[in-house]
Every structure is written in C-alpha cells, then in structure tokens.
Amino acid sequence: MSAHRIAGAGRLSSAGRVNFRFDGKAYQGQAGDSLASALLANGVILMGRSFKYHRPRGLLGAGAEEPNALISVDRGGGRYTPNLRATAIEIYEGLNARSQNRWPSLQTDLGSINDRLGMFFPAGFYNKTFMWPRSAWEKLYEPAIRGMAGLGDAPTDADPDVYGATYAHCDVLIVGAGPAGIDAALAASASKKKVFLLDEQDEMGGGALGDPALWPWLAESLKDLGKLPNVTLLSRTTAFGYYHDNFIGAVERLTEHLANPDHHPREKLWRIRAGEVVLAQGAIERPLVFEGNDVPGVMLASAAGTYLARYGVAVGGNVALMTVHDSGWRDLFTLARAGVSVAAIIDLRDTVDEGLLAEAQELGLRVELGSAVIGVAGRQAVKGIEMARADGSARQRIACDALLMAGGWTPSVHLWSHSLGKLEWSEDWGAYLPGQPNENVRCVGACGGTWSFGSGLSIGQLPTPKNPSRIKAFVDFQNDVTAKDIALAVREGMKSVEHIKRYTTNGMATDQGKTSNLNALQLASRALDRPVQQIGLTTFRPPYTPQTFGALAGHAKDALFQPVRKSPIDPWAEANGAVFELVAQWRRARYFPKAGEDMHAAVARECLAVREGAGIFDASTLGKIEVVGPDAAEFLNRMYTNPWKQLEPGRCRYGLLLREDGFITDDGVSARLAPDRFHLTTTTGGAARVLNMMEDYLQTEWPDLNVWLTSTTEQWAVIALQGPKARDVIAPLVSGIDLSGEMFPHMAVREGTICGVPTRLFRVSFTGELGFEINVPAAYGRHVWEQVWQAGQAHGITPYGTETMHVLRAEKGFIIVGQDTDGTVTPSDAGLEWAVGKKKPDFVGKRSLARPDIIASGRKQLIGLLTDDPAEVLVEGAQIVADPNQPVPMTMIGHVTSSYASATLGRSIAMALVQGGFDRMGETLHVPMPGKTITAKVVKPMFYDAEGSRLNA
Amino acid sequence: MTRFSAISLFAKALGGHQSWPELWPDAQPKPSYDAIIVGAGGHGLGAAYYLAKKYGITNVAVIEKGWLGGGNTGRNTTIVRSNYLYDESAHLYDHAVKLWDGLSQDLNFNVMYSKRGVMMLAHNVHDVQSFQRHIHANRLNGVDNEWLTPQEAKEYCPPLSIDPGARHPVLGAALQRRGGTARHDSVAWGYARAAAALGVDIIQNCAVTGIRRGADGAVEGVETTRGFIASKKIGVSAAGNSSVIMQMAGLEFPLESYPLQALVSEPVKPVFPCVVMSNTVHAYISQSDKGELVIGAGTDQYVSYSQRGALHIVEHTVAAICEIFPLFRRMRMLRNWGGIVDVTPDRSPILGKTPVPGLYVNCGWGTGGFKATPGAGDLLAYTMAKDEPHPINAPYNLDRFRRGRLIDEAAAAAVAH
Amino acid sequence: MILIHCPYCEQTLPELEFAYAGEAHIARPAEPSAMSDEDWARYLFIRANPRGRHNERWRHIHGCGRFFNAVRDTVTDKFETTYKAGEPRK
Amino acid sequence: MPDTATRSAPIPAQPAEFPGVSIRLGAPLARWSLRGRDAKALAKAIGHKVPGKIGTNEGGMACLGPDEWLLRLPIGSVVPSGEGLPLSVVDISERAITLELEGPRAIAVLQSGAPRDLSQFAVGEARRTIYETTEIVLIREGEERWTVEVWRSFAPWLHEALVTAASHLR
C-alpha cells in the first residue's frame, strides 16, 4: 500500500467528487484538492522529470516551494499553460493536466540517458566542449542542447483570456494569512486602519490549515475579519514583488480554479501602495542532501504533514523519517497517530529532546540516533533505504515506501529582500533572518524568525561512507545540481555564492532556490572552509513566484494597448476609403485610392488635382500652442532662430526651432493674432516635446517673462484647402473675411466664420499653390469639412493624404523635420540660413552653431537630385557616393532623404543630404543599389514654381 | 592551463572531475604593474587578455570591487549585432562581431556565441525609411543587413504577429544574419581564464578609492581598499561607475547612469529562433539555450545606482511583447532584475585617451555594451599599449562633445513628422 | 514606482504624474556667445552623476505642470527634500 | 453658433450602465485655460471668483496649478480675452470632452488605472492627473459622482478602458 486517502482525515468533504485527467488517464479527487494531493490520493507519486538528467521525480513539498512536480494544463482554445506546480493547481471538473519534459512517456523517458551519462555533464560542461568543428555549435550542438533544455512546451496559440488591473492603497498590507498574518490583521483592523490581507492559497490559514487544533480559531478569526468594512481579504493572490516606497505588485487568480472560466478576467494585477507592510510569509523546510534524496516518495516532512492534516492523504503506507530537526519528529507523529505505519526515525543527532523520545516510544516507533540515510532503493518510487551510523559503520537496509526529510527551516524573506532590507545570519536557524529594514515593513511569525518548531542542526550534506564524487546527492532538484557540482565549482575557482550559483545554476530554476539556496551555501562554506556570511548571499529578485505576462500587462491588450489618436475628420476619411498611416500617436489618411488604384496611381491623381483644381487635406494633427501675454513676442524671439518682434498682427511666419546643441528639432508656421497672442504650429510628432521644451525655458530660465503657453492642438480641427480653385470653393462659405489677394495675402491670418462656425483662417501653403488652412473648433470640424466638400464638388475638389502632401511639398523643396533632417542637421545644412536671425544676439541653439565641427566645411547639406533616367525613383535612405567603382567599404558622401515620382513634373525628384552639397550643383553623383548604380545630377531643392507666383495668386 | 575539449572532459569525468584546476587564481595585489584595468567585466577582462595576447604586456592587473562579471556583463540580454548607421559605429561594432566569431576557439572556452540573426521591426513609414537608410549604408560598409517583408519576417520568426490591424503593425524588418547572442557569464569567465593563463592578475573584492597622479599630472597608480598599487597605465572600464572613478582623477565626464531592467520567463521548449528588437514599442527578446525568453526592458527616467527598477517599466515592456507575440501572453515572468547603464549625450561610447596622461577610459556604452565586448577590450588594449587610439576608436574621443561631432545613432532614427 | 512630493501641490504623489528633467541648478549662461567652446560644452553635457546626494529637476507634468527641484540619494532612490524652482540649492 | 446637430463627439452618446456605476458623455461646455501670476488680477479681469489653492473648484473655476485655472461654463458663455493684461485667457472649449461616472463603484473604476489614492480625493476637489498613460482632469462632484475631462483624441481609448474596467467589477 502506497500513498492513499485516509477516511475522516483532512478538511475536505468526500461529498465533492471531482473528475480530472493526468497524462490522459482519468482520476477522481475531492473538491479542495490540489492536483498534487489528488494524485497522491490516487497513489500516483511519479509526477515529473528533472531538467537536465530527466530523472523521475515526485513531490518534494506541498506549496510554492515545489521544484519537481511541474505540470502543463490545457483548457483548450489556446488556454494552455506550462510549468505549473502541481501543489498550486486547484483541481476542477474536467481538469486536463499532463507531465512535461519527457518522451515518449513519463514512465519511459529516453532523455534519462542523460542520467546514465551524467558524469560527462558536470556543472559548466558546455563551456568546456562543443567547440569543434567551429561551425558545429549552431548547426549541431546548440540545437541539440536547446531541444533537451526547456521544461514544458511553449504555447502555440494566442491567449483568448483578458486580464484586469487596478491600483489600491491601504494603511497596512499583510502578506500571508497564516496565524501570524491573521493576528496582525486582527490587531491592525481594531484601529480602524484600512487593512489588506493577501494569501497565495485558495484557502486562508497558511500553516494553520495543517493543524486541526487551530481550525476553530481560524474559522472564528476569518469570520471576524470578513465582517470588518476596513479589511480587504484577498485569497489566491500572490504578492510577487516589493518595489520603492512600499509599492507592492500582486496578482489575483480569478478563474483558474473554475471548471468554466467563461470570459471573466483570468487574473488581476494589484498595484498596492501601503503605509506599512507586514510580511507573514512563513518559512520553508529544507531538504537533506544525500544519495537518492530525489527518488519519488522522498519528500519534506512538513509536506507529508500538510497532505495528511489538510487533504487527508497519507504519503505512504510505511514511512521513514530522516531528520536533523525536532520538527520532523512532530510531523511523523501526526502520520503515526493517523495509522500510518512508521519504518524508522533516523536522526543524525546523537541526543534529542527527551520529550520526543518518550513520544516515539509511546507510539512504539523505531528510533536510530547518530545515523544517516546513505541511499534509497527504487527508481520511480521508494522501495527502501540504506542507512549507517554517522561514522559509516553499521550499514543496513530498511524497507519503506516513503521517506520524509526534515533539514530545518528557512524563513521566506523574498519580499523582504526585494525591499532591500538587510539580512543577518542566524547560527541557530542556519538561515538568514530579517535585520535592518529599508522600508516601513516588519516581518512577523516564522518569516521573522520567531517560531516553535524546536531546534536542530543545519548541515550541508549528510555523512556517507561512499565516495562523494561518485554519488548524486541533489541540492537543487529542478536544475539537477548535486553536491559534487558545488564542490566542482569551488574547485574551479568559484569563491562567491553568486559565481557558484551562475556556474552550477543552483537556485536559478523556476522555484528560485526556495529549497536549495541554503543547502548550497552550507556546502560551499564547508568546501571553502569559510563561514557562510563570507560567501555572500544570492539576492532574491521579483517575482516571488512566476507571474503571467498577461497579468503584468493588465488591461493593456489589443485596443487598450496604447491609444490611437484620431482627428475629428478621421471618420469621414475612413468612410471614404482612405488608407491610413501611423504617425507618432496619430493615425492619418495617407491616400484615398479609387477602385483599382495603387498608392502610386492614387497619389499621382491627388497631386494633379491639387495643382489644377482644389484638394482638401486633414491637417488637424499638427501641434498647436497658443502663446499669450505681454512678453509673447520676446519669448518666441528667444526660442526660435528668426526674429518675431516686428511681425504684425494678422501675419504668419515660418519658425525654426533648434535644440540647445544647434540641431533642428521642429518647425512650423505661426501667426500673430494680437500684439500679445500667437497661434503656433508644430509638427505632428513634435507637439508634446516642443511644449515641454518651451515650458522648461519659460519656467526655469526666464520666469520673469509674462507669457503663458496653452496646448490648443485638440481645440482646432484644421482643414487644408489647396489649389488654384481654393478661394472659389470657400468664398461662398466664409463671412467676415475679405478673401481677395490684396486684403488677404499669402502668410496672413484672419478671424471670421465659415459655415457659421468661428474660424481662424490661415492663408498658408505647404503645397506651393494658393491655399488656406481652415481652423475651426474640433466639434465642428467634421461638419465644416463636409460643407467645404460639398461646395468643392463644382470645382473637382479631391481629398488627399499625407503621401500626396509629401510629394507636393517636395516639389517646392519644403523640408519635413525628421525626414529631411535627422537630429544632426543645422539650419545652414538644411539651406535654411534665411530663417536665422543674424542680428539676434541669442536664441536657443545659437551658440552651438559656432562650434568647430559645425562651421567646418564638408558638412552634409540638403540638395535636390534629378536622376539621369527620369523614370527612376530613388529609394529613400539610399546612400550616395562620388566614385561608384571603389571597393567596399565605400566612402559614402550622403543619402537620399525624400524621393518621389512627380506627376506634375512627369519625372522623379529627390532631396538628399550630401557632403558639401551646395558646392556640387550640376555634379553627377552615384547611388549604388543591388545590381545597378543609379546616376543623378545635383540641383537646387526647388523643382516647381521657383518664383512662387502660384501661391501668391 | 588545462586545455578544454571533449577528450579532457571525458578523461576528467573518469577521475570524478577531481583534478580540474581553478579557472583563474584569486590573485593578491602586487606593489606595481605595467598596466591596470579597473573593472573586471567582459570589457575590462577582454582588455587585459588582449594586452597580454596581442600587445605583449603581461604584467597586468584587473581590479574589481566585487566579483568578476558581476555587473552589467551578468545582467544584460546578450544581444550581438553591428548593423549601425554611421560609418564610425558600423566599423566599431563590426570589429567586435568579427572577434565574436571564433572567440570560443581563441579562448578555448565555449562562450556560446550563436549567429541566430537579429531582426529589427519597422512599425511605421518612418521606421521603414530609417531602416532602408541603415540597410543601404551597411551594404556599402560591408555589413550584412537585409530587408524582410512582413511575411518573410514571420517565416524567420514564427511567433511574430503580422496582423495589419495591430496598434503597431509590422511593415517589415531589417535582419542581420550574423547577429545573435552569446552566454554572458561565459564571456567574462572565458576572458578571465585566458588572461590569467597569460599571467594577468585578477584581483576581486578590491575597490578603487583614488587615482594618484604625479607632479607632471600623469597617473602613478590607484589607491584601493587593499592598498596602493602602482602603474603608469590605468584603463578604466567601470560601466555605471565610470564617472565616479573619473572624478577621482579630477575629470568631469558627460555621463549619466540610469537603471535598466531585464527579465526572463520560465524555460520552455524551443519556440523562438532569433533575436527580435522593436525600438518603437521598446521590446527586445530572444530565447536562451536553457529555454527562457530573455526580454530587455526600458530604462527608468531618473539617474540611479540602486540596480532596482520600477514595476511600471516591466508592465509596459511585457504588454509590448504580448502585442507583438500574442502566443506569450500565458508565459510567466520568472526573474526580473536591474543594472546600471552609463549614457553619454549622443548615446555612443567614450573609448580612448583622457586629458590625464596614462589614464584611459572605456565607458558610456549605455544599453549596447555587451555586443561590443571583444572589440572594446581589444581597442582599449591597443590604445593603452600604443598610447594612441586605433583608427576605429579614434572618433570616440571626449573632444567630440566640444567640437560638436557627435555620433548620434538615436538622433539619426529621428522623430516622426 | 517612487513617491514624489510636489512643493506646489503640497502632496506626495506617484511617480507616474511626474517627468524627470535632469540635474538641477545648471543655469543657461547669460551670454552664450561670449563663452569658449569648452565652457559651452561643459554647460551642455557635463553632469555630476554622483553616487549619493543628487540635486535634480522634476516636472509635475500630469499635475500642476510646474518644474521643481529635489535632492535624492541615487543609491537608495530616497528623496531628502523637494523645493520650488528659483529657491537656492539645498 | 450652429446648433448641436452639427457637432460631432469622439465617443458614443448612449451611456454605459453597470451594476454600481454608469459612464456617460457629458454635455458640451465652454472651457477656458486661464493663466496669470495674480489670482485677484485675473478675477478682476474676467469677473469670476478665482480660488487660490490648487485642487479647489468653485463656480466652475478649478485651480490646477499655482498660475493655472480651468473655467468650465455652459456652452455659449463668454469671458473677456484680457488683451494687454499680464495674463492669458485661451478658449479650449472643444479640446476636451467630459466623461461622467456615477455610482458607488465609480471610484473603483477610476482607481483601476489612476495611480493616486482616490479615497483621499475630496468632494469638490479638481486636479490634473493620469489614468494609465492618459492625462485627465478629475473632478469629484459628489461622493459617488465624478467628472473626467480628457483630450478629445484620447477619449475613445479612455472610454473603452473605463467601460472595460467597469465590466470587470465583480
């Protein structure tokens, strides 16, 4: 008889039957079972295969520390999750679980050949070989290693589930609802404080769940807490990380335990700011290190106690105990009292507490002091053990079907470590305990080092008469790190625990060393013959247990990932078949194809329509800033390269903005509406950056100026109407403004109404044609656009998008900041010397323009390019050379910044940044492309209506 | 030095691995050295190795305040690539990539450099223009970097979502096939072992507390927590702590140190064949040989030496990864940590001489230092040996900030119009 | 996510409302054109970047909108104080 | 000014109802951003009471910063432009739209993405703050009544985020 359920024991009711499958086989468990307890109850003890050697493994623990029993759960429809701990899976009707990292089956795993060859795979073996032949690493060795590595299979489908998130604030956050945590909650709640009590398990109680004597108290306490309005109880909630200023990340599992998760959020991210944090995370029992300590059926004594007391499951029919600590005895007594037969109690200590001995005698248990287990019989299940005196004498075999280990206790100081709290070594516990805190936090109960488990030894490896370099005594069960691996690491010069950890991978498994770190420290300390403190401490990092990406992303999924900003006119564009492009946070109509048109055809049509009639364009996304105050002109004069003080109200000016390092960062046309009021425009992507930059100078450099900045980007919808017919189209719609060329010249602004809506009407042009930019309050943008659209029908009005806008402005040689400039371009590089106020003593960036390499000759300058073959459209980003016949690496003298097929000119045009470009007019340059080299002539970047007669029309 | 090979591994195995020697002795400081390197990360250990191997200076000490390889070397996401835009950058990083190739054999230590390809995603028209510029410049510089359509990108990296309706749709990608990853710890250990074998002293737990300069202003050695150590040549390769060390020599540097976070998932069977980077959504991902998804996150906004990042940085990074790779939404974060990156105004390194005679510096690598490890080590060694920069690192001088000759790759990626 | 005290709002609020704005008390020179290239480069690029006490600027960008100064320890990330722009270095 | 039929809003007009909270588009408003060093001078110039303390909100006038106020009045209202005075009056009536949340669980919906502690946000208080990555102006009109001012182009995202958060409440 092996593991089995004991009638009447535990907290579960035999009424709630639950059917589930493991590796395809059907089983029955009880409501409230973990997958681990349910499988045990069915006599299943083989649950996994180890990472490296593929050794058969059963349960080591009963909680978050479990390193062995890693399970994949597939709920279908993309709801597949690998690497779940069997101890953390709540069974539900229809649960479909399967084991991992084995082929063809859990019982027969060909990968276990690694175990036989284990001697050739010591720690760091991969650094020592797989180097010849050189090419074989990627082609042969690495794929083989990668295939063997990994735990569960990766998901193959997108996750259909959604996740929730919230911020929360409380006075006291208590992590862990064991006795200590519950006491802390009761105490804190009395003071009307806002209290959060979190526990990772489905049922609150922690250690108390394994102690029937405490159940009445537990029920009473939870009832009391549940009634208090100032207390929030969150079970199935794992506090995974402790961040600055008492900010704790926690994940609540909402549907994972339900037979039908439906479409509710699967998990919820809690971002909690707490006044005080109380850590009551308990302690984790340590395994003992000896040959065979990983055979299925060898487990922590405390885990066996939990399986019995909480789940009513005996881990074996005939159980032995290997202990160096009193607590192991107590757990075994519990099993014995429940009728489990006990093979022997083996304690390495020569003397133990009289009370324990008396109790053992009363129960009639065999006791072997001063002895140690030196081997375990059985491969997929414990069949018996071999033991000997500490000096190696008196070797003997004992039959049993389970072996409990009790190696002492390690406080769960994970979150404490995240908070950068100090840790102090305690010789008594053989563990690090919380010391000086770094935040407003305290540890209570076992994780604070106060518990009543009795005393014991802390020891690295049990004594054995066998040759330690020939046996596999496991320290890190999941990563298959053995005592001899740690000895090897030390032998090879690893003297810090950080090096030992990285070299052996001890503590780097999915349990982050919850059961292995301290044993590894002890072993290293003995191997180096130095006290543990001098070897250091591997710092715990978030998360405390692995957490779902989806939960960490919270509600930032699909449409909620990041906002897509749309203009008020966007719906019209969508309804009229626009193809969109994303620019910064915005989406903009790129072109409006008619049936059968590709981008090239659509853009050519749109361009000609603007040149010959009228085009309508949504310019709403351009950044806008209203600059108001008596010192407005003075402020702009200091910010922009060109002079602003003399600009008359009603007039516009092109503004060029530099960073203090002298490079162009933004530009735009701005208008003076009144002596103390300007309407600035910026690039679409630059709006926020420019406003922040201006605020910075205003607030911190020139706080004396009486001027204020207000973002009006979204106040105004902007409709650009461009083309020779533009005036005719809007004339009937506009009132209060004389549209005549004399009264309303190019680069002027007027206020009036259009379609009855107040407007700031700009006469500006980014196309080289007669043009207007109609600014109306955003809510009326769509309405006015449609009115203009209607009015334009008689004039062949055509909607155009950003691509056409780019072509039209390129024909005029207007630059686009960010395309024709790249953060390394000065005004003179861009041929914008005219926009720099020579007489101004200072403006942002001016001084940098005088630096040696900025005034040096041979800088890249913006010029035009005409390909010898007018049909050849250069690729934007293509590189330019003077000598096409030079070998690679070639000397590149520049690159193409803008390039289009110009329907207006019936040929291709391009702009480029070229070294010494201004002095190369008429030169032929070369653009080497794969398979061919394109030749082009350098010209001024002005391809159309150089004298500007059209836009002044 | 015991030569590593399948044969030696086999032989030692039969002996129960009892007779492996130390990879590197834990050296005690001597009174003086011909050259001292401050900082035992990959760069510093590499410099020591090349000083001894290529430039015949073997009386060298590498001084480390903690344990070797314990800084950014052991904390980064191990991406190796050289498809940079400007000639200066392309030459610098390609010098490193050439050394990566064959480094395992050179060091007789498998650093697990694997050319699985680095793919950078273009999410908007502006990205496409910028990547095209990179690709054409790389081609003429002899650096491999090719354009992939969304379909080709997905074929190269099956978990990639190329849904055109995505918030940041994939419009294409730039792929450098020679790019890839290496095993970070192994790089530090391999260099340490090989350098030690050539006579280099690796002195751990020895913090530099001062830099002593003579009447002529030249360096005479370093004050350390283990006493004064004399040397006429001092190379500082201290990453995030560089400005602190430079101040000891009376030098102010254009550096700021920021927290940079990274994280790994639980290990799964092979699912991710290459490295993918997306600058637009700030996500960098590959899969380690162990099976963990290795994910690079962004920097926090403020300067800090705490090696402790904020949760919201992780939230945003993981959200971005899940948008581009919806398969991974149910994967779980196993470990999350922070490093300190030292950043210059143009986000390019400073590598060469300093105004102080005998003092050399290698710093300012920001988030990109690991990929340059062999190159940075070699070039620092060259500069220290010859007391003049190699043509490749000559542009990476301190004076560029005065002259205005910045090497600003990020600026070249520019801003959206 | 650190907590930051805004000296204008007189509230201690989460970092997400704030934008870091670099080292504090680096005033733009009154007469840049009168400066040497060295001094100008120093103003533009040289930063203290200390391990420890750091005078730095923040902007309550998603709050009152004001830039202000702070003293923070760059090793612990803990604030010593925050103070209004224009007040002397603390 | 044309009638409201010619107006368009970025989010649906029909309210979203959930147990314990409703989310609806607020009525159009006239809005101004008012700036100036001297609250009294501003009050004089525009003929409105100007609260001096950041966070206070009286008569539709919310103090958002030491020199910044948000004035919200019925649509069609006018205020002087203050031309020539050392202050700034800017019409931002259509820059933002208003979302109204009402019900005992409104606070939970907002807290889902607002990092500041809303239990400390008093009735009558108004402040600029943030919801996840989106800037908002938050006004607590009553114990269970909240107003969110959000820039027009961010409104669809915020609306969906709040509706989703409300649908997640159990």
CSV table of C-alpha atoms in Angstrom, one decimal, chain B residues 5 49 58 78 82 102 111 131 153 160 193 197 218 243 245 247 277 321 331 344 358 371 377 398:
chain,number,residue,atom,x,y,z
B,5,SER,CA,37.9,19.6,-25.0
B,49,TYR,CA,43.6,39.4,-22.3
B,58,THR,CA,51.5,40.6,-19.4
B,78,THR,CA,23.4,39.4,-24.6
B,82,SER,CA,26.6,45.5,-35.9
B,102,GLY,CA,35.8,32.3,-33.3
B,111,VAL,CA,31.1,31.4,-24.9
B,131,PHE,CA,15.8,51.0,-41.8
B,153,ALA,CA,9.8,38.2,-41.1
B,160,LEU,CA,5.7,37.1,-34.7
B,193,ARG,CA,40.7,32.2,-17.6
B,197,ALA,CA,46.8,31.9,-18.1
B,218,ALA,CA,50.4,61.7,-15.1
B,243,SER,CA,32.0,58.9,-13.7
B,245,ILE,CA,36.2,56.8,-10.9
B,247,GLN,CA,36.2,62.2,-10.6
B,277,MET,CA,14.1,44.1,-31.4
B,321,ILE,CA,5.9,41.8,-26.0
B,331,MET,CA,4.0,32.6,-20.3
B,344,THR,CA,26.6,59.8,-22.9
B,358,GLY,CA,48.4,57.4,-18.6
B,371,LYS,CA,27.7,43.3,-28.1
B,377,GLY,CA,38.5,45.1,-25.0
B,398,LEU,CA,36.0,63.1,-25.4
